[in-house]
Amino acid sequence: MKEKMGTTGLIFNEPLLWEKGSPGRKGLSLPRRDVDETSLDESLAGDGPDFPDLSELDVVRHFTKLSQWNFGVDSGMYPLGSCTMKYNPKTNERQASIPGFAGAHPLLPESLSQGALALMHDLQGYLGEITGLPAVTLQPAAGSQGELTGMLIFSAYHKNKGAPRTKVLIPDTAHGTNPASAALCGFKAVPVKSGPDGVLLPETVAELMDEDTAGIMITNPNTLGLFEHNIRKVAAIVHEKGGLVYGDGANMNAVMGIVNIGDIGVDVLHLNLHKTFSTPHGGGGPGAGPVCVTPELEPFLPVPRVVKDGDTYRLDENCPLSVGKVHAFFGNFGILLRAYSYILSLGKHLKEVSQYAVLNANYIKEKLKGHYHLPYDRPCMHECVFTDKRQQEHHVATLDIAKRLMDHGFHPPTIYFPLVVSGAIMIEPTESESKETLDQFIDAMKQIAQEAVDCPDCLHESPQFPKVRRLDETAAARNPCLRG
Amino acid sequence: MKAISELKLPEDVRYTDDHEWAKKNGNVVRIGISDYAQDQLGDIVFVELPEVGSTFDKGEEFGTVESVKAVSELYMPIGGEVTAINEALADEPERVNSDPYDSGWMMEIKASDPAELEALKSKADYLEMLKG
């Protein structure tokens, strides 16, 4: 296709549901009553919730129109750095809708849930094999909750040794949720500055690591998209002082099947199934953030644990050192199922996922580095980070570049993150995109760089094509309107 | 964003490496963030400040400032006890952007060691650091 992908079309306005419909209108007919009418206890009576009265068609059109204002991976490339917005194969949905799984209830007895338990048991095994950390819990519902579980394990481990610790080291290139997770567990987050090449220096860690420090939380590859090549040395320094190493596995898409996380010295790692293992990100959920640990830390994993006795599967609650439950029942089972489908669909080709993800990011980096400032010019992993330094002389900022990308039919990349890079533009194409799509994206970015020189105001006034134009993000943050 | 030559850097305040400023104001020391810091952060939407009466050492985190781009920590230029905070910032955080040294001040402290103030950067030193 030669034309720019973004174009204009007929877009519908749509009011709130409360402004639609009319009193008494119904979306469905209840079946004829087959029990006698009885009076209701007055204490149970009261006003119902304020729901609008709508027909089925009112509702269908409402949400169809809203979906047309939206943008997702199914509509176009979504290079949101650090979020791994890869395509979610439709076979995952097909497997998840198998009636035996879709209709399973968490309170069914173990004897009637053998299939679901077998799937969870096998998935734990696969994730253990992929990461090299063989003991796995599937319970956490998100990456952040996986981090929290990991920090609870840090805390339980040191308490069990009889010497609780108070601090956790967190590099400036780690994910932003890391310090929050540590703080929630009562640890003081101690920032660690990365070296001039954007990676951790062992000597910096050695200076800060002491016997009151529970361990370190490392994102590898880090948020600059760079592999922490000193990880083994860093892990040895932390272990020597009795600390543990937490790996933020949110960037696992770069190293799956290539790096054995256990071998490089990581003790605890969370995975984001909704990133690396192609389950939907949804509207902020549900996600899944399984945690993989070394055999030594297995006793601390949340309960219940799925175990196999001979040919049958059961749930084990008898783990006295466990950090307890972190989610109702067994986590987001429907999401686990989709990840299982993805792993079995790809099999030995899982490794190629990471190889293509890294290749795609490096392709974009090489093609765009003549047009945008590249703060760390070395091979990247699954994402690359540019800045607006060259565009600033034309008074064009990262935000303008991101907004203009929408007009070209692309979701904007992650911006102003990582914080260690001023005006960061963080691009993660994932393995899903073909070379043709990558070329279209590169071409759009080049056009925007040219436009920054020729017509800065065109960028300040972008986006031009979407349903809503430039939003006032400052007003939205200062005076948020949280009611419909 | 502003060029370095466009920055407002008053002579009568002292600066830190983390872009806070401190200024002696009678018996207390007033603290805020520099014009460079507010310009880098962009539109500020929330300023989180400690309670009056809290005590911090030099370099300790005393609060956070949230802009549309990021949340950043604020560090004590010198140690001391908080005697007042700028209540107006709760409703008008934009004052930090428009007037960082005056109506956009953040808090006042009773310095535990007034000599610490002298150790902070002068305008010339701070400007030198910004020029890199």
mmCIF file of C-alpha atoms in Angstrom, chain A residues 191 193 388 392 395 397 415-417 419 422-423 472-475 477-479, chain B residues 1 6 18 40 43-46 66 68-72 75 93-95 97:
data_model
loop_
_atom_site.group_PDB
_atom_site.id
_atom_site.type_symbol
_atom_site.label_atom_id
_atom_site.label_comp_id
_atom_site.label_asym_id
_atom_site.label_seq_id
_atom_site.Cartn_x
_atom_site.Cartn_y
_atom_site.Cartn_z
ATOM 1 C CA PRO A 191 18.014 3.608 44.006
ATOM 2 C CA LYS A 193 22.446 4.481 39.273
ATOM 3 C CA ASP A 388 13.383 14.274 20.757
ATOM 4 C CA GLN A 392 13.709 20.187 20.030
ATOM 5 C CA HIS A 395 10.275 23.247 19.252
ATOM 6 C CA ALA A 397 8.690 17.485 21.511
ATOM 7 C CA ILE A 415 6.917 8.239 25.895
ATOM 8 C CA TYR A 416 8.889 9.973 28.651
ATOM 9 C CA PHE A 417 9.913 6.562 29.987
ATOM 10 C CA LEU A 419 13.026 8.411 33.249
ATOM 11 C CA SER A 422 15.009 12.905 28.785
ATOM 12 C CA GLY A 423 12.203 12.982 26.198
ATOM 13 C CA ASP A 472 -5.838 18.476 27.427
ATOM 14 C CA GLU A 473 -3.935 15.955 29.530
ATOM 15 C CA THR A 474 -3.009 18.569 32.113
ATOM 16 C CA ALA A 475 -6.635 19.548 32.786
ATOM 17 C CA ALA A 477 -4.948 15.184 35.536
ATOM 18 C CA ARG A 478 -5.611 18.340 37.577
ATOM 19 C CA ASN A 479 -9.402 18.111 37.535
ATOM 20 C CA MET B 1 11.476 23.397 26.398
ATOM 21 C CA GLU B 6 16.007 31.398 28.793
ATOM 22 C CA ASP B 18 18.738 17.469 42.076
ATOM 23 C CA GLN B 40 11.821 19.582 32.267
ATOM 24 C CA ASP B 43 2.758 20.716 33.432
ATOM 25 C CA ILE B 44 2.703 19.855 37.113
ATOM 26 C CA VAL B 45 -0.539 18.289 38.293
ATOM 27 C CA PHE B 46 0.139 17.338 41.899
ATOM 28 C CA GLU B 66 3.762 14.707 39.569
ATOM 29 C CA VAL B 68 1.913 14.786 32.929
ATOM 30 C CA LYS B 69 5.190 13.038 32.106
ATOM 31 C CA ALA B 70 6.363 11.512 35.377
ATOM 32 C CA VAL B 71 6.366 11.420 39.148
ATOM 33 C CA SER B 72 9.648 12.685 40.604
ATOM 34 C CA TYR B 75 15.059 15.773 48.121
ATOM 35 C CA PRO B 93 0.005 23.049 41.444
ATOM 36 C CA GLU B 94 0.539 25.075 38.244
ATOM 37 C CA ARG B 95 2.117 27.797 40.410
ATOM 38 C CA ASN B 97 5.386 26.018 36.644
#
